[in-house]
PDB file of C-alpha atoms in Angstrom:
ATOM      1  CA  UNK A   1       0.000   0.000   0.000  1.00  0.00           C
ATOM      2  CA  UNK A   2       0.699   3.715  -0.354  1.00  0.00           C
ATOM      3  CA  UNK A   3       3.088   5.365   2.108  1.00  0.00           C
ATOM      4  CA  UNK A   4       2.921   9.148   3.049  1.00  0.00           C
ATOM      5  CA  UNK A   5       6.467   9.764   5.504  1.00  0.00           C
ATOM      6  CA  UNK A   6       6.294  13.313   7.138  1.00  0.00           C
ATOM      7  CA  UNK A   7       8.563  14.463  10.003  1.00  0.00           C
ATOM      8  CA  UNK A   8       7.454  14.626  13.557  1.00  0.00           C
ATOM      9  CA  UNK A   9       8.105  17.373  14.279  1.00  0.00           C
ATOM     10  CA  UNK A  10       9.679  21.253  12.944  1.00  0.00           C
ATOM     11  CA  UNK A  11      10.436  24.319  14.479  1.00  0.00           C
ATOM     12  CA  UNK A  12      10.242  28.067  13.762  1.00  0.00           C
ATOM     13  CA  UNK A  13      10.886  31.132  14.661  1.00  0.00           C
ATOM     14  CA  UNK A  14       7.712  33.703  14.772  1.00  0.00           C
ATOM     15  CA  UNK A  15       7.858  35.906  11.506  1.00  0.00           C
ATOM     16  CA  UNK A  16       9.668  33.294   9.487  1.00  0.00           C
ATOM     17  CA  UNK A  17       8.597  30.430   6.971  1.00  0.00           C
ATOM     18  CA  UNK A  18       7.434  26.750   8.275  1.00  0.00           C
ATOM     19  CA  UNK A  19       8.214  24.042   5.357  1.00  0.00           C
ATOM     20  CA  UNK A  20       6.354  20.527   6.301  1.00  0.00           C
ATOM     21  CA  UNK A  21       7.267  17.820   4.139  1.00  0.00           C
ATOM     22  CA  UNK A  22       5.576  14.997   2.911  1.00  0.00           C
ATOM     23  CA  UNK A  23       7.175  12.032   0.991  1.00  0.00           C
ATOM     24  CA  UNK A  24       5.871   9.680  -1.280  1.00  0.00           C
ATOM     25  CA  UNK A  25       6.606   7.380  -3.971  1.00  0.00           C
ATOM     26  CA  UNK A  26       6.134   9.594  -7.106  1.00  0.00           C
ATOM     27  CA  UNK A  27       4.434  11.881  -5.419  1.00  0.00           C
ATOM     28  CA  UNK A  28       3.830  14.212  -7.704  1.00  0.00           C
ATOM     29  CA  UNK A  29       1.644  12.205  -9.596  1.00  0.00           C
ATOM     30  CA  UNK A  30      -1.276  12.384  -6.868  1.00  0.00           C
ATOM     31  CA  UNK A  31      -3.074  15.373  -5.907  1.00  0.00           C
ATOM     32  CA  UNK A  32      -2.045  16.319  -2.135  1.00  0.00           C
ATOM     33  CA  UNK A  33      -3.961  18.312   0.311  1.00  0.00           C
ATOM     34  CA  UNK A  34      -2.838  19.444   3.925  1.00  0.00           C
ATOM     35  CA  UNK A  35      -4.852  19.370   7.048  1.00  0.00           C
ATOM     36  CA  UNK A  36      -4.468  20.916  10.015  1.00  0.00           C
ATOM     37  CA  UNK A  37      -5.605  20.244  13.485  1.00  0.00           C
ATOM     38  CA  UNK A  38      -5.150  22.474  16.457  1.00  0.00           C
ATOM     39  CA  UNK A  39      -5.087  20.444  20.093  1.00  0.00           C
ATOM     40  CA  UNK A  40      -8.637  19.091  20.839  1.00  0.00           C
ATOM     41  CA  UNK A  41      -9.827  20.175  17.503  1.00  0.00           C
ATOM     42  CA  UNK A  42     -11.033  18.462  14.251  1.00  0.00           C
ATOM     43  CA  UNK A  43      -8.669  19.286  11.441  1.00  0.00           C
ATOM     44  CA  UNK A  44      -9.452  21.414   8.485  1.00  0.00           C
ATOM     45  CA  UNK A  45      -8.490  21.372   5.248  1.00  0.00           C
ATOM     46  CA  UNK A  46      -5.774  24.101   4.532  1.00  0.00           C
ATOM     47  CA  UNK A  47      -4.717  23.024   0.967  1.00  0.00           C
ATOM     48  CA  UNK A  48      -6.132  20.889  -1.514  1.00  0.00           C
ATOM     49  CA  UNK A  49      -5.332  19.274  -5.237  1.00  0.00           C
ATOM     50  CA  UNK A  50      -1.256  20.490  -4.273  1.00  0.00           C
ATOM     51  CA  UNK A  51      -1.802  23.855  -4.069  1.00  0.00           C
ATOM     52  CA  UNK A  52      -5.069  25.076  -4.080  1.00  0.00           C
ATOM     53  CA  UNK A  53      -6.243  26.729  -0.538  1.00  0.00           C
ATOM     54  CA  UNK A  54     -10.095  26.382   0.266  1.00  0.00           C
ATOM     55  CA  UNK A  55     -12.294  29.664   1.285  1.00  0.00           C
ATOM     56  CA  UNK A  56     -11.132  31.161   4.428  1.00  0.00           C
ATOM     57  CA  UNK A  57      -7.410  30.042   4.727  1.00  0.00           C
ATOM     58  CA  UNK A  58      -4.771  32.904   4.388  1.00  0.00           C
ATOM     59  CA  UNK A  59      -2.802  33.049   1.612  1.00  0.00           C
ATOM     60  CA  UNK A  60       0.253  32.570   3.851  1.00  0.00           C
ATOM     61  CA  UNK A  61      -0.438  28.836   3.345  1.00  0.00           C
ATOM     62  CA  UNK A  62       0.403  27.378  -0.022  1.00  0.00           C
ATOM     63  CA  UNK A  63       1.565  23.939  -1.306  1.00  0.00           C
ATOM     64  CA  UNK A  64       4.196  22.408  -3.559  1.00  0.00           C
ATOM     65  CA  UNK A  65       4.398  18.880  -5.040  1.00  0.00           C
ATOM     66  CA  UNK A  66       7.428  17.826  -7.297  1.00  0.00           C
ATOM     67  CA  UNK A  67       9.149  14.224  -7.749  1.00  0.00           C
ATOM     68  CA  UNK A  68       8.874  12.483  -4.167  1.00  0.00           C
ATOM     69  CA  UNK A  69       7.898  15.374  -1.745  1.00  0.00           C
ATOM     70  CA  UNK A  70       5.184  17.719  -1.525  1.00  0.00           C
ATOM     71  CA  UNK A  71       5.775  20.592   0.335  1.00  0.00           C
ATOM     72  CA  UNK A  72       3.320  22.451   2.824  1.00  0.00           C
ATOM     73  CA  UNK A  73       4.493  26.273   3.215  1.00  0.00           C
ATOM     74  CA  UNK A  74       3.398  28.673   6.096  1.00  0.00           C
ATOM     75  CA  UNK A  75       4.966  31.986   5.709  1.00  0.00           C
ATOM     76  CA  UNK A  76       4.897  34.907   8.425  1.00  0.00           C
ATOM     77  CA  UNK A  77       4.403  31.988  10.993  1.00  0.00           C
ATOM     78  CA  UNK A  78       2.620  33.381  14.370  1.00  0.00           C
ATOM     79  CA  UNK A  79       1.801  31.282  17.478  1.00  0.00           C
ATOM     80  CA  UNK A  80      -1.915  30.788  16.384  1.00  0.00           C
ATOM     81  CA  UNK A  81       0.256  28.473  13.748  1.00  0.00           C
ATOM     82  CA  UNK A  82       0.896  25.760  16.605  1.00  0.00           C
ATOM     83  CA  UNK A  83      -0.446  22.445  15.359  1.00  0.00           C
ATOM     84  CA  UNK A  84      -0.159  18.886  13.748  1.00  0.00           C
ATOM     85  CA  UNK A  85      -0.410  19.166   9.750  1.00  0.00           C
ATOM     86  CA  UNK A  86      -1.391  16.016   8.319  1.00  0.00           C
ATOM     87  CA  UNK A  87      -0.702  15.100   4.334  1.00  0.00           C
ATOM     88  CA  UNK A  88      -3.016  12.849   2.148  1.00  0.00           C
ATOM     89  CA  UNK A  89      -3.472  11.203  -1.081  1.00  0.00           C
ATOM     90  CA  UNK A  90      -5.864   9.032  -2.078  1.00  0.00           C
ATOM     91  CA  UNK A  91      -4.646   6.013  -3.177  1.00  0.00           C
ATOM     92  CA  UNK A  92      -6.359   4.622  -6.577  1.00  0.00           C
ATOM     93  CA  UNK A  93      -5.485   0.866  -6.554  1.00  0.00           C
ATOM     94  CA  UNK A  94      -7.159   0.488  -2.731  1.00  0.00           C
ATOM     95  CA  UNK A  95      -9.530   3.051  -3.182  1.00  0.00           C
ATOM     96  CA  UNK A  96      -8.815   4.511   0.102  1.00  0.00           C
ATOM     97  CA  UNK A  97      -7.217   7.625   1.226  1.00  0.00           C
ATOM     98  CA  UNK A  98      -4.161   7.775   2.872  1.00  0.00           C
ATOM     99  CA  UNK A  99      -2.790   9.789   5.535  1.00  0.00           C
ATOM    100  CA  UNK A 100       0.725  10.859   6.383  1.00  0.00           C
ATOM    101  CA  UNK A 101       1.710   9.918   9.897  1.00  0.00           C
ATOM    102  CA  UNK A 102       1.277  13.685  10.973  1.00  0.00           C
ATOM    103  CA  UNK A 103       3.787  16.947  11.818  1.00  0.00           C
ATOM    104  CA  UNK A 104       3.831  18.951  15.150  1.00  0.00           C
ATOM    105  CA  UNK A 105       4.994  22.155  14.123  1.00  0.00           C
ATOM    106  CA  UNK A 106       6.064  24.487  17.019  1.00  0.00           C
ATOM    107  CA  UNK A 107       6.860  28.142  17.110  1.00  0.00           C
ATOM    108  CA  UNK A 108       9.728  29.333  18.921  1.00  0.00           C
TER     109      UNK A 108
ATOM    110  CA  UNK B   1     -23.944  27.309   7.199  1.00  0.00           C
ATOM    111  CA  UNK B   2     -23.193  23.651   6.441  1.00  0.00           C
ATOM    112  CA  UNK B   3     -21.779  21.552   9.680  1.00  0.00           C
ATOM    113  CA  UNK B   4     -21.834  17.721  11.045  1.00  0.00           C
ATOM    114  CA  UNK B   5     -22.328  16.680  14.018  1.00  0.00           C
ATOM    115  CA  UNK B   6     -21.398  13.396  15.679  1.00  0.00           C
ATOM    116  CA  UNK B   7     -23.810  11.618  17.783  1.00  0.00           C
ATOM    117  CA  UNK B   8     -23.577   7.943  19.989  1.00  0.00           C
ATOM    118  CA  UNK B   9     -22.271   6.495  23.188  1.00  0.00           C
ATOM    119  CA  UNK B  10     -19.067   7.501  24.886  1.00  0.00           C
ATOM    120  CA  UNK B  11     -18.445   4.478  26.807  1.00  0.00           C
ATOM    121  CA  UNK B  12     -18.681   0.961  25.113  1.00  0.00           C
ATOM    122  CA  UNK B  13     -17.729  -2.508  26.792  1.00  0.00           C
ATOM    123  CA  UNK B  14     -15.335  -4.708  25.008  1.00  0.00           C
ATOM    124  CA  UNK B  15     -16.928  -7.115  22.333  1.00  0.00           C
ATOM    125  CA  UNK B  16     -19.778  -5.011  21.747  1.00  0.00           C
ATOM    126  CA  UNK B  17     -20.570  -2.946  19.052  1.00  0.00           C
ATOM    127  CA  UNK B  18     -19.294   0.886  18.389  1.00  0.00           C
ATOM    128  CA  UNK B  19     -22.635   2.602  16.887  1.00  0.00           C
ATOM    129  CA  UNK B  20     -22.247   6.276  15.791  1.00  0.00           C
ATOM    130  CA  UNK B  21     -24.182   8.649  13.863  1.00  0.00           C
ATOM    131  CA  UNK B  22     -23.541  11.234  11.755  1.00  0.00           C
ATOM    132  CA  UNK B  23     -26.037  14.015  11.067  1.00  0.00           C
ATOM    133  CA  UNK B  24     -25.797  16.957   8.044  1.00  0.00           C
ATOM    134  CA  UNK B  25     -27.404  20.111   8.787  1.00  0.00           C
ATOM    135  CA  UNK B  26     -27.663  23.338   6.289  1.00  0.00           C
ATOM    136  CA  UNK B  27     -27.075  21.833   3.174  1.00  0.00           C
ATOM    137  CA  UNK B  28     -27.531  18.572   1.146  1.00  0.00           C
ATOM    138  CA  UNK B  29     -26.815  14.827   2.015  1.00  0.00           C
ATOM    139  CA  UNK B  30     -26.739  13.918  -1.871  1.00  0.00           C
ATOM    140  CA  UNK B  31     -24.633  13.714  -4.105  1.00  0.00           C
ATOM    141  CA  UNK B  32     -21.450  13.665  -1.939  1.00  0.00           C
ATOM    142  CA  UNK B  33     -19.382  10.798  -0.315  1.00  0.00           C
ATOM    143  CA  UNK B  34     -19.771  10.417   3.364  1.00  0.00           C
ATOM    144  CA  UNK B  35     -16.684   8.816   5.574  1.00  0.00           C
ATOM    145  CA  UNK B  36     -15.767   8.175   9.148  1.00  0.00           C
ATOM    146  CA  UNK B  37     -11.913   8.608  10.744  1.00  0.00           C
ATOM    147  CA  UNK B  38     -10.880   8.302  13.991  1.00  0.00           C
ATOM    148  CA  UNK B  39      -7.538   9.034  15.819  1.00  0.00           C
ATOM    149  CA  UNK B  40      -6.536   7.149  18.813  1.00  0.00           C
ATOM    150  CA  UNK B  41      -5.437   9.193  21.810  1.00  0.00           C
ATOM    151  CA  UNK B  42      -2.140  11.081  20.926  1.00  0.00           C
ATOM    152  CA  UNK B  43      -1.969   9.655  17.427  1.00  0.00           C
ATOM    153  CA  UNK B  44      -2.355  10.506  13.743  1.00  0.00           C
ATOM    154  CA  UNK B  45      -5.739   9.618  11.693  1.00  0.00           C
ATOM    155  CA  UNK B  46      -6.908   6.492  10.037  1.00  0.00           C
ATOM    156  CA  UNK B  47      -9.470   6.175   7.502  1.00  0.00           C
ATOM    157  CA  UNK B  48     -12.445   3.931   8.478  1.00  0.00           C
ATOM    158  CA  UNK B  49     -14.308   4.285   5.400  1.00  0.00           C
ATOM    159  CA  UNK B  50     -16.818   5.896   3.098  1.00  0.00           C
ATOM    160  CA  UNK B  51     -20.539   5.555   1.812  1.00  0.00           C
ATOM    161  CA  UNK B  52     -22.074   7.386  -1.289  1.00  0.00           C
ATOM    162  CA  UNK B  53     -25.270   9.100  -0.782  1.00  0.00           C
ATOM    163  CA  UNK B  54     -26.619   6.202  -2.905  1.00  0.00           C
ATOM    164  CA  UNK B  55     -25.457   3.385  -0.793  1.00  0.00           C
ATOM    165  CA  UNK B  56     -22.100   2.414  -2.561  1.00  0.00           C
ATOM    166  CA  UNK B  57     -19.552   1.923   0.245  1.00  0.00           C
ATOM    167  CA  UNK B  58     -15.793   1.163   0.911  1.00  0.00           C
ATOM    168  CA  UNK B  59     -13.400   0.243   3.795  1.00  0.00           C
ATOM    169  CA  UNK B  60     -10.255  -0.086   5.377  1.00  0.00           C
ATOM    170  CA  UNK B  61      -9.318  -3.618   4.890  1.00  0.00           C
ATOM    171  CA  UNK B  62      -7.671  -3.655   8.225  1.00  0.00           C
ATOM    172  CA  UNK B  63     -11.421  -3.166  10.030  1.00  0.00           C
ATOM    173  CA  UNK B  64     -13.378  -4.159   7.169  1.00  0.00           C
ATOM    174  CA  UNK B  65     -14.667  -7.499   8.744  1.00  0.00           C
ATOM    175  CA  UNK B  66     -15.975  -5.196  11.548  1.00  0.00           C
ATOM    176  CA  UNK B  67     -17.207  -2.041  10.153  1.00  0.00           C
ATOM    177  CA  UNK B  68     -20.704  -1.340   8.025  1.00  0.00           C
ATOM    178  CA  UNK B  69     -21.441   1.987   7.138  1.00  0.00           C
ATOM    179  CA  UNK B  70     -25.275   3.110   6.211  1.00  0.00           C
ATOM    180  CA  UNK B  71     -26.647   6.147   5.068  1.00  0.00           C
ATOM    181  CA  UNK B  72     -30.261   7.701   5.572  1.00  0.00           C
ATOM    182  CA  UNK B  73     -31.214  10.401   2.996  1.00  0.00           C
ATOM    183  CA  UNK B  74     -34.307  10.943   4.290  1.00  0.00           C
ATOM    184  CA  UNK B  75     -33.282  12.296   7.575  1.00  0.00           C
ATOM    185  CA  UNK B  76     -29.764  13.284   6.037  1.00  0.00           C
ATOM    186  CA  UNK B  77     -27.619  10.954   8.556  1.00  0.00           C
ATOM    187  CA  UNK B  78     -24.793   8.822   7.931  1.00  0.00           C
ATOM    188  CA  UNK B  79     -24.017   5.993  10.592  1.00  0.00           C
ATOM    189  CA  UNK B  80     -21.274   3.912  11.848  1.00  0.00           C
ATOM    190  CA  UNK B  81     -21.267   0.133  13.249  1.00  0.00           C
ATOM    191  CA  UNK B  82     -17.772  -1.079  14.566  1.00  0.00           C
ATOM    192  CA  UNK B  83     -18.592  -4.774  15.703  1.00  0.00           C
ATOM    193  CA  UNK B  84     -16.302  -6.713  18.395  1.00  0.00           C
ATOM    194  CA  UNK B  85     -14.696  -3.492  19.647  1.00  0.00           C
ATOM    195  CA  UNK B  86     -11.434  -3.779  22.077  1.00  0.00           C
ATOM    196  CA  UNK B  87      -9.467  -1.374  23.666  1.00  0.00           C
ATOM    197  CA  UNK B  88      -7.577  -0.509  20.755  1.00  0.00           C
ATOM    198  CA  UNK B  89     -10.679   1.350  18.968  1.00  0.00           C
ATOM    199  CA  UNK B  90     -10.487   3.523  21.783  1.00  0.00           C
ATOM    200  CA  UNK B  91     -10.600   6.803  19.270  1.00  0.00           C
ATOM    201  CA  UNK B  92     -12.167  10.299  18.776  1.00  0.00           C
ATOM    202  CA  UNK B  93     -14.139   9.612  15.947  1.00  0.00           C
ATOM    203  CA  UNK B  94     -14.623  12.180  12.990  1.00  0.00           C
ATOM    204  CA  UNK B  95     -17.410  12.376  10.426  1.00  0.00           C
ATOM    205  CA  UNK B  96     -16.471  14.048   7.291  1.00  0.00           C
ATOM    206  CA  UNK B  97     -17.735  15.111   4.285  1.00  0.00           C
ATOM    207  CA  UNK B  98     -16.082  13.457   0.986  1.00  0.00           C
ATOM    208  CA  UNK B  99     -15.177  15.837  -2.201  1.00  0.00           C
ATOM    209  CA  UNK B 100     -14.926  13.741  -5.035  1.00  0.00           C
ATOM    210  CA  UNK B 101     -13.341  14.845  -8.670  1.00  0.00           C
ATOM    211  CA  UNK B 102     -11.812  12.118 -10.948  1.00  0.00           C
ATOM    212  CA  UNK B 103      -9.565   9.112  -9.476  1.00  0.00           C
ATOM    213  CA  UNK B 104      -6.937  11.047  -7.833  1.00  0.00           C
ATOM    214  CA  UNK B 105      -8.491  14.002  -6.358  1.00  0.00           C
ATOM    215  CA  UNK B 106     -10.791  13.254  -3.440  1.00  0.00           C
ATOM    216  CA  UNK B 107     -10.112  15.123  -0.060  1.00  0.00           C
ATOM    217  CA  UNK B 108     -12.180  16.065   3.502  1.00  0.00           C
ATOM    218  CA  UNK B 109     -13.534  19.473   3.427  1.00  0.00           C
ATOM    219  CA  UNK B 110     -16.416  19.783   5.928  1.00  0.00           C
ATOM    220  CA  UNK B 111     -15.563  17.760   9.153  1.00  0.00           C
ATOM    221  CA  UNK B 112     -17.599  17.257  12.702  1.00  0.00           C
ATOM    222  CA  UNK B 113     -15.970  18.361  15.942  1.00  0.00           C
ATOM    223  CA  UNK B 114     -15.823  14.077  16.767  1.00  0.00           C
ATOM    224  CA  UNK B 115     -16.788  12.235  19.479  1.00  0.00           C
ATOM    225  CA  UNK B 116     -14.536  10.375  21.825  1.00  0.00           C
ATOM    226  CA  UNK B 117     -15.412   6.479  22.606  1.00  0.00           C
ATOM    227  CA  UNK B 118     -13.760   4.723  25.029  1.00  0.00           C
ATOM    228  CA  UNK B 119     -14.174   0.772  24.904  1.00  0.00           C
ATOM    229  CA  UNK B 120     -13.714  -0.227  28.707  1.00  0.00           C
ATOM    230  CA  UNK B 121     -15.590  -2.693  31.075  1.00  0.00           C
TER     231      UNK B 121
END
């Protein structure tokens, strides 16, 4: 089955710009979309098809997908940031989505 | 303004069944895909599975002896049944709307707050 790898955790500074990873097997043939979930929380969807970002979510989140990593981008990070950001494909030969083990990103 | 909410018992005793509901207020049960994921205490998510407003449903092999998923148009719920539960499905359990477009882009837009179950005697 499909594999999403993210790290579990990054770091950064307030003002600067979070990068969240998400590896994959060619990758960058699937369409990826980012959640994320504050503590106690549901997630919500911050980017969708790569790079598309739904109604309501700033601009300062965007999305990248090339070869084996897509790339989730948070710029002029603030402490209302603080959360786990989750990656997922959906997976065509199961039929099932899948999720990437998850990222706790902390500001500094 | 569209939203889910989660509805069932917080407490369930081991080898009995998880039962869950799912119910879709200000807007439209049809035409979408329907699915349930839960997280386990301090983890990441995993996908239970997902019905079609028409009744057309799929699951995660590594539940799908144990899981059925229903949907009722009529009073615009979807529903869960988790059979044999153990203390491992101990899980805040999401309900979430499906967006569907083509064979590779599908993703979770609208979710419910979830409901934690607890399997315990």
């Amino acid at each position: 089955s499909y594999v999403l790898t993210q790290p579990p955790s990054v770091s950064v500074a307030p003002g600067q710009t979070a990068r969240i990873t998400c590896g994959g097997n060619n990758v960058a043939s699937k369409s990826v979309q980012w959640y994320q979930q504050k503590p106690g929380q549901a997630p919500v969807l911050v980017v969708y098809d790569d790079r598309d970002r739904p109604s309501g979510i700033p601009e300062r989140f965007s999305g990248s997908n090339s070869g084996n990593t897509a790339t989730l981008s948070i710029s002029r990070v603030d402490a209302g940031d603080e959360a786990d950001y989750y990656c997922q494909v959906w997976d065509s030969s199961s039929d099932l989505p899948v999720f990437g083990g998850g990222t706790k990103m902390t500001v500094l | 303004q569209e939203q889910l909410q989660e509805s069932g018992p917080g407490l369930v005793k081991p080898s009995e069944t998880l039962s869950l509901t799912c119910t879709v207020s200000g807007g439209s049960i049809n035409s979408y895909y329907w699915s349930w994921i839960r997280q386990p205490p301090g983890k990441g998510l995993e996908y239970i599975g997902y019905i079609y407003y028409r009744g057309r449903t799929n699951y995660n092999p590594s539940l799908n002896s144990r899981v059925t998923i229903s949907v009722d148009t009529s009073n615009k719920q979807f529903s869960l049944k988790l059979t044999s539960v153990t203390a491992a499905d101990t899980a805040v359990y999401y309900c979430a709307r499906t967006r569907w477009f083509g064979e590779f882009l599908r993703y979770f837009d609208l979710w419910g707050r979830g409901t934690l179950v607890t399997v315990s005697s």
